[in-house]
Amino acid sequence: MLRKSTALISVVVLLTAMGYAKAANSPSPRMAAMMSASLPDWTQRFIAVKHKLEIVATDSQQTDPAKPVVVQPGPPGKPSRTLPPSTRATLPPRSRADAEFMQGMIMHHSQAVEMTALISSHTENKDLRLLGARISSSQSDEIKFIQRWLAARGERVPMAMPGMSDMDISREPLALMPGMLTPEQMKALRKAKGAEFDHLFLTGMIQHHDGALTMVKDLFDTAGAGQDADLFNFATDADNTQRAEIRIMQAMLEKKSLEEKR
């Protein structure tokens, strides 16, 4: 009975000491000092040791952060694998088709911008002017993006300039990208005015946009191509934009046809 009482008293004293230890860590230094002074020596030593252990534990958490966990998903029906923290992801090698696609898009977009530059002096059609401004702005911005993309990867960066769709620097005829207007078509567009210009512009730009869709399709049909994240986003955005603008231009042609029949 005496042993049980002694053990019980020891537990109570220990819990009391822990309570004092907690209080000793409170924001009031005066209260902590008063409590510590009223405790037996062994209790004060217990509080001191506990306080040091808490400091060590806190420092350990701050200076030894958990190492990152790299998990490799397993094949269907197979478990995942935990890889060492030193594991580094490796990107697939860039396809030559990526750079060729982007270089070709600069020439392709340049012709579209060249076509829209004719609108202000060749037609008064407000809807066509709005559409032309939209195409010119978006494709000019995309040319700048493509040039930055090519430069960052050490690839040849073609310069966008009026007439570059017909000739290269040596003034030799270039092979046209899909959908691009021939020199004869561009000549006819420059000569046209008013309603004739509107019709040639809309049909020509639809042809031009269809060619861009073909370029995107050819890119993604090429094994290993189109995996670069920036290029993938650009190509898919261009595809969506061109499809939407084709629908707009087709509607404009239908409206024009109905007006001419009245």
PDB file of N, CA and C in Angstrom, residues 141-196:
ATOM      1  N   ASP A 141       1.796  39.438 -82.903  1.00  0.00           N
ATOM      2  CA  ASP A 141       2.255  39.026 -81.574  1.00  0.00           C
ATOM      3  C   ASP A 141       2.801  37.598 -81.616  1.00  0.00           C
ATOM      4  N   GLU A 142       2.159  36.742 -82.380  1.00  0.00           N
ATOM      5  CA  GLU A 142       2.610  35.352 -82.469  1.00  0.00           C
ATOM      6  C   GLU A 142       3.958  35.248 -83.176  1.00  0.00           C
ATOM      7  N   ILE A 143       4.194  36.111 -84.165  1.00  0.00           N
ATOM      8  CA  ILE A 143       5.501  36.117 -84.837  1.00  0.00           C
ATOM      9  C   ILE A 143       6.599  36.429 -83.821  1.00  0.00           C
ATOM     10  N   LYS A 144       6.360  37.415 -82.961  1.00  0.00           N
ATOM     11  CA  LYS A 144       7.349  37.779 -81.933  1.00  0.00           C
ATOM     12  C   LYS A 144       7.583  36.618 -80.974  1.00  0.00           C
ATOM     13  N   PHE A 145       6.501  35.934 -80.587  1.00  0.00           N
ATOM     14  CA  PHE A 145       6.641  34.779 -79.706  1.00  0.00           C
ATOM     15  C   PHE A 145       7.483  33.683 -80.368  1.00  0.00           C
ATOM     16  N   ILE A 146       7.194  33.413 -81.645  1.00  0.00           N
ATOM     17  CA  ILE A 146       7.924  32.358 -82.357  1.00  0.00           C
ATOM     18  C   ILE A 146       9.411  32.711 -82.448  1.00  0.00           C
ATOM     19  N   GLN A 147       9.709  33.971 -82.727  1.00  0.00           N
ATOM     20  CA  GLN A 147      11.103  34.389 -82.826  1.00  0.00           C
ATOM     21  C   GLN A 147      11.826  34.204 -81.496  1.00  0.00           C
ATOM     22  N   ARG A 148      11.155  34.529 -80.388  1.00  0.00           N
ATOM     23  CA  ARG A 148      11.763  34.317 -79.066  1.00  0.00           C
ATOM     24  C   ARG A 148      11.967  32.822 -78.804  1.00  0.00           C
ATOM     25  N   TRP A 149      10.993  32.028 -79.192  1.00  0.00           N
ATOM     26  CA  TRP A 149      11.074  30.575 -78.982  1.00  0.00           C
ATOM     27  C   TRP A 149      12.273  29.999 -79.734  1.00  0.00           C
ATOM     28  N   LEU A 150      12.435  30.396 -80.990  1.00  0.00           N
ATOM     29  CA  LEU A 150      13.543  29.895 -81.801  1.00  0.00           C
ATOM     30  C   LEU A 150      14.892  30.359 -81.247  1.00  0.00           C
ATOM     31  N   ALA A 151      14.977  31.643 -80.869  1.00  0.00           N
ATOM     32  CA  ALA A 151      16.236  32.188 -80.362  1.00  0.00           C
ATOM     33  C   ALA A 151      16.650  31.492 -79.070  1.00  0.00           C
ATOM     34  N   ALA A 152      15.682  31.209 -78.195  1.00  0.00           N
ATOM     35  CA  ALA A 152      15.983  30.569 -76.912  1.00  0.00           C
ATOM     36  C   ALA A 152      16.517  29.160 -77.098  1.00  0.00           C
ATOM     37  N   ARG A 153      16.254  28.564 -78.249  1.00  0.00           N
ATOM     38  CA  ARG A 153      16.682  27.187 -78.510  1.00  0.00           C
ATOM     39  C   ARG A 153      17.826  27.123 -79.520  1.00  0.00           C
ATOM     40  N   GLY A 154      18.388  28.285 -79.835  1.00  0.00           N
ATOM     41  CA  GLY A 154      19.538  28.321 -80.729  1.00  0.00           C
ATOM     42  C   GLY A 154      19.230  27.987 -82.172  1.00  0.00           C
ATOM     43  N   GLU A 155      17.972  28.185 -82.577  1.00  0.00           N
ATOM     44  CA  GLU A 155      17.569  27.890 -83.951  1.00  0.00           C
ATOM     45  C   GLU A 155      17.603  29.152 -84.812  1.00  0.00           C
ATOM     46  N   ARG A 156      17.636  28.948 -86.113  1.00  0.00           N
ATOM     47  CA  ARG A 156      17.618  30.081 -87.050  1.00  0.00           C
ATOM     48  C   ARG A 156      16.306  30.853 -86.887  1.00  0.00           C
ATOM     49  N   VAL A 157      16.424  32.181 -86.819  1.00  0.00           N
ATOM     50  CA  VAL A 157      15.242  33.028 -86.613  1.00  0.00           C
ATOM     51  C   VAL A 157      14.987  33.851 -87.874  1.00  0.00           C
ATOM     52  N   PRO A 158      14.033  33.474 -88.708  1.00  0.00           N
ATOM     53  CA  PRO A 158      13.710  34.270 -89.899  1.00  0.00           C
ATOM     54  C   PRO A 158      13.131  35.624 -89.485  1.00  0.00           C
ATOM     55  N   MET A 159      13.422  36.646 -90.246  1.00  0.00           N
ATOM     56  CA  MET A 159      12.864  37.971 -89.995  1.00  0.00           C
ATOM     57  C   MET A 159      11.560  38.107 -90.766  1.00  0.00           C
ATOM     58  N   ALA A 160      10.584  38.693 -90.110  1.00  0.00           N
ATOM     59  CA  ALA A 160       9.295  38.921 -90.768  1.00  0.00           C
ATOM     60  C   ALA A 160       9.318  40.284 -91.434  1.00  0.00           C
ATOM     61  N   MET A 161       9.001  40.315 -92.741  1.00  0.00           N
ATOM     62  CA  MET A 161       8.987  41.587 -93.467  1.00  0.00           C
ATOM     63  C   MET A 161       8.060  41.462 -94.670  1.00  0.00           C
ATOM     64  N   PRO A 162       7.506  42.593 -95.129  1.00  0.00           N
ATOM     65  CA  PRO A 162       6.602  42.541 -96.285  1.00  0.00           C
ATOM     66  C   PRO A 162       7.279  41.907 -97.496  1.00  0.00           C
ATOM     67  N   GLY A 163       6.564  41.008 -98.159  1.00  0.00           N
ATOM     68  CA  GLY A 163       7.081  40.386 -99.356  1.00  0.00           C
ATOM     69  C   GLY A 163       7.953  39.180 -99.119  1.00  0.00           C
ATOM     70  N   MET A 164       8.253  38.868 -97.837  1.00  0.00           N
ATOM     71  CA  MET A 164       9.132  37.728 -97.582  1.00  0.00           C
ATOM     72  C   MET A 164       8.469  36.406 -97.946  1.00  0.00           C
ATOM     73  N   SER A 165       7.144  36.437 -98.085  1.00  0.00           N
ATOM     74  CA  SER A 165       6.450  35.210 -98.444  1.00  0.00           C
ATOM     75  C   SER A 165       6.708  34.821 -99.905  1.00  0.00           C
ATOM     76  N   ASP A 166       7.196  35.765-100.704  1.00  0.00           N
ATOM     77  CA  ASP A 166       7.439  35.478-102.116  1.00  0.00           C
ATOM     78  C   ASP A 166       8.904  35.155-102.413  1.00  0.00           C
ATOM     79  N   MET A 167       9.816  35.787-101.666  1.00  0.00           N
ATOM     80  CA  MET A 167      11.240  35.647-101.967  1.00  0.00           C
ATOM     81  C   MET A 167      12.030  35.448-100.681  1.00  0.00           C
ATOM     82  N   ASP A 168      13.171  34.785-100.767  1.00  0.00           N
ATOM     83  CA  ASP A 168      14.068  34.729 -99.623  1.00  0.00           C
ATOM     84  C   ASP A 168      15.115  35.832 -99.782  1.00  0.00           C
ATOM     85  N   ILE A 169      16.118  35.837 -98.909  1.00  0.00           N
ATOM     86  CA  ILE A 169      17.112  36.916 -98.924  1.00  0.00           C
ATOM     87  C   ILE A 169      17.853  36.999-100.261  1.00  0.00           C
ATOM     88  N   SER A 170      18.034  35.875-100.906  1.00  0.00           N
ATOM     89  CA  SER A 170      18.761  35.866-102.182  1.00  0.00           C
ATOM     90  C   SER A 170      17.853  36.220-103.344  1.00  0.00           C
ATOM     91  N   ARG A 171      16.588  36.590-103.025  1.00  0.00           N
ATOM     92  CA  ARG A 171      15.583  36.972-104.028  1.00  0.00           C
ATOM     93  C   ARG A 171      15.175  35.792-104.909  1.00  0.00           C
ATOM     94  N   GLU A 172      15.400  34.583-104.410  1.00  0.00           N
ATOM     95  CA  GLU A 172      14.949  33.389-105.117  1.00  0.00           C
ATOM     96  C   GLU A 172      13.554  33.021-104.615  1.00  0.00           C
ATOM     97  N   PRO A 173      12.666  32.524-105.491  1.00  0.00           N
ATOM     98  CA  PRO A 173      11.321  32.151-105.053  1.00  0.00           C
ATOM     99  C   PRO A 173      11.381  31.068-103.969  1.00  0.00           C
ATOM    100  N   LEU A 174      10.529  31.245-102.939  1.00  0.00           N
ATOM    101  CA  LEU A 174      10.462  30.278-101.855  1.00  0.00           C
ATOM    102  C   LEU A 174       9.324  29.294-102.082  1.00  0.00           C
ATOM    103  N   ALA A 175       9.492  28.084-101.578  1.00  0.00           N
ATOM    104  CA  ALA A 175       8.395  27.124-101.596  1.00  0.00           C
ATOM    105  C   ALA A 175       7.354  27.608-100.589  1.00  0.00           C
ATOM    106  N   LEU A 176       6.126  27.772-101.044  1.00  0.00           N
ATOM    107  CA  LEU A 176       5.083  28.314-100.180  1.00  0.00           C
ATOM    108  C   LEU A 176       4.641  27.276 -99.157  1.00  0.00           C
ATOM    109  N   MET A 177       4.326  27.762 -97.956  1.00  0.00           N
ATOM    110  CA  MET A 177       3.773  26.894 -96.939  1.00  0.00           C
ATOM    111  C   MET A 177       2.320  26.607 -97.294  1.00  0.00           C
ATOM    112  N   PRO A 178       1.737  25.539 -96.744  1.00  0.00           N
ATOM    113  CA  PRO A 178       0.353  25.183 -97.079  1.00  0.00           C
ATOM    114  C   PRO A 178      -0.616  26.348 -96.914  1.00  0.00           C
ATOM    115  N   GLY A 179      -1.461  26.551 -97.923  1.00  0.00           N
ATOM    116  CA  GLY A 179      -2.493  27.580 -97.853  1.00  0.00           C
ATOM    117  C   GLY A 179      -2.072  28.980 -98.232  1.00  0.00           C
ATOM    118  N   MET A 180      -0.785  29.214 -98.370  1.00  0.00           N
ATOM    119  CA  MET A 180      -0.337  30.573 -98.681  1.00  0.00           C
ATOM    120  C   MET A 180      -0.742  30.968-100.095  1.00  0.00           C
ATOM    121  N   LEU A 181      -1.056  32.250-100.268  1.00  0.00           N
ATOM    122  CA  LEU A 181      -1.451  32.752-101.578  1.00  0.00           C
ATOM    123  C   LEU A 181      -0.236  32.787-102.500  1.00  0.00           C
ATOM    124  N   THR A 182      -0.454  32.467-103.749  1.00  0.00           N
ATOM    125  CA  THR A 182       0.616  32.523-104.739  1.00  0.00           C
ATOM    126  C   THR A 182       0.910  33.990-105.068  1.00  0.00           C
ATOM    127  N   PRO A 183       2.063  34.267-105.683  1.00  0.00           N
ATOM    128  CA  PRO A 183       2.345  35.649-106.094  1.00  0.00           C
ATOM    129  C   PRO A 183       1.253  36.218-106.993  1.00  0.00           C
ATOM    130  N   GLU A 184       0.646  35.387-107.835  1.00  0.00           N
ATOM    131  CA  GLU A 184      -0.443  35.850-108.711  1.00  0.00           C
ATOM    132  C   GLU A 184      -1.666  36.243-107.898  1.00  0.00           C
ATOM    133  N   GLN A 185      -1.989  35.464-106.878  1.00  0.00           N
ATOM    134  CA  GLN A 185      -3.129  35.791-106.020  1.00  0.00           C
ATOM    135  C   GLN A 185      -2.882  37.082-105.248  1.00  0.00           C
ATOM    136  N   MET A 186      -1.672  37.254-104.757  1.00  0.00           N
ATOM    137  CA  MET A 186      -1.348  38.482-104.018  1.00  0.00           C
ATOM    138  C   MET A 186      -1.412  39.700-104.938  1.00  0.00           C
ATOM    139  N   LYS A 187      -0.978  39.528-106.188  1.00  0.00           N
ATOM    140  CA  LYS A 187      -1.022  40.630-107.153  1.00  0.00           C
ATOM    141  C   LYS A 187      -2.468  41.037-107.439  1.00  0.00           C
ATOM    142  N   ALA A 188      -3.341  40.041-107.586  1.00  0.00           N
ATOM    143  CA  ALA A 188      -4.751  40.318-107.842  1.00  0.00           C
ATOM    144  C   ALA A 188      -5.385  41.014-106.642  1.00  0.00           C
ATOM    145  N   LEU A 189      -5.009  40.622-105.437  1.00  0.00           N
ATOM    146  CA  LEU A 189      -5.558  41.240-104.222  1.00  0.00           C
ATOM    147  C   LEU A 189      -5.131  42.702-104.125  1.00  0.00           C
ATOM    148  N   ARG A 190      -3.888  42.988-104.468  1.00  0.00           N
ATOM    149  CA  ARG A 190      -3.399  44.373-104.397  1.00  0.00           C
ATOM    150  C   ARG A 190      -4.118  45.272-105.402  1.00  0.00           C
ATOM    151  N   LYS A 191      -4.531  44.721-106.531  1.00  0.00           N
ATOM    152  CA  LYS A 191      -5.190  45.510-107.574  1.00  0.00           C
ATOM    153  C   LYS A 191      -6.673  45.736-107.288  1.00  0.00           C
ATOM    154  N   ALA A 192      -7.294  44.834-106.533  1.00  0.00           N
ATOM    155  CA  ALA A 192      -8.746  44.882-106.315  1.00  0.00           C
ATOM    156  C   ALA A 192      -9.127  46.013-105.363  1.00  0.00           C
ATOM    157  N   LYS A 193     -10.386  46.475-105.513  1.00  0.00           N
ATOM    158  CA  LYS A 193     -10.927  47.519-104.650  1.00  0.00           C
ATOM    159  C   LYS A 193     -12.375  47.163-104.291  1.00  0.00           C
ATOM    160  N   GLY A 194     -12.831  47.710-103.168  1.00  0.00           N
ATOM    161  CA  GLY A 194     -14.233  47.567-102.796  1.00  0.00           C
ATOM    162  C   GLY A 194     -14.686  46.120-102.629  1.00  0.00           C
ATOM    163  N   ALA A 195     -15.854  45.826-103.203  1.00  0.00           N
ATOM    164  CA  ALA A 195     -16.471  44.501-103.052  1.00  0.00           C
ATOM    165  C   ALA A 195     -15.588  43.389-103.609  1.00  0.00           C
ATOM    166  N   GLU A 196     -14.886  43.678-104.706  1.00  0.00           N
ATOM    167  CA  GLU A 196     -14.008  42.650-105.279  1.00  0.00           C
ATOM    168  C   GLU A 196     -12.874  42.325-104.309  1.00  0.00           C
TER     169      GLU A 196
END
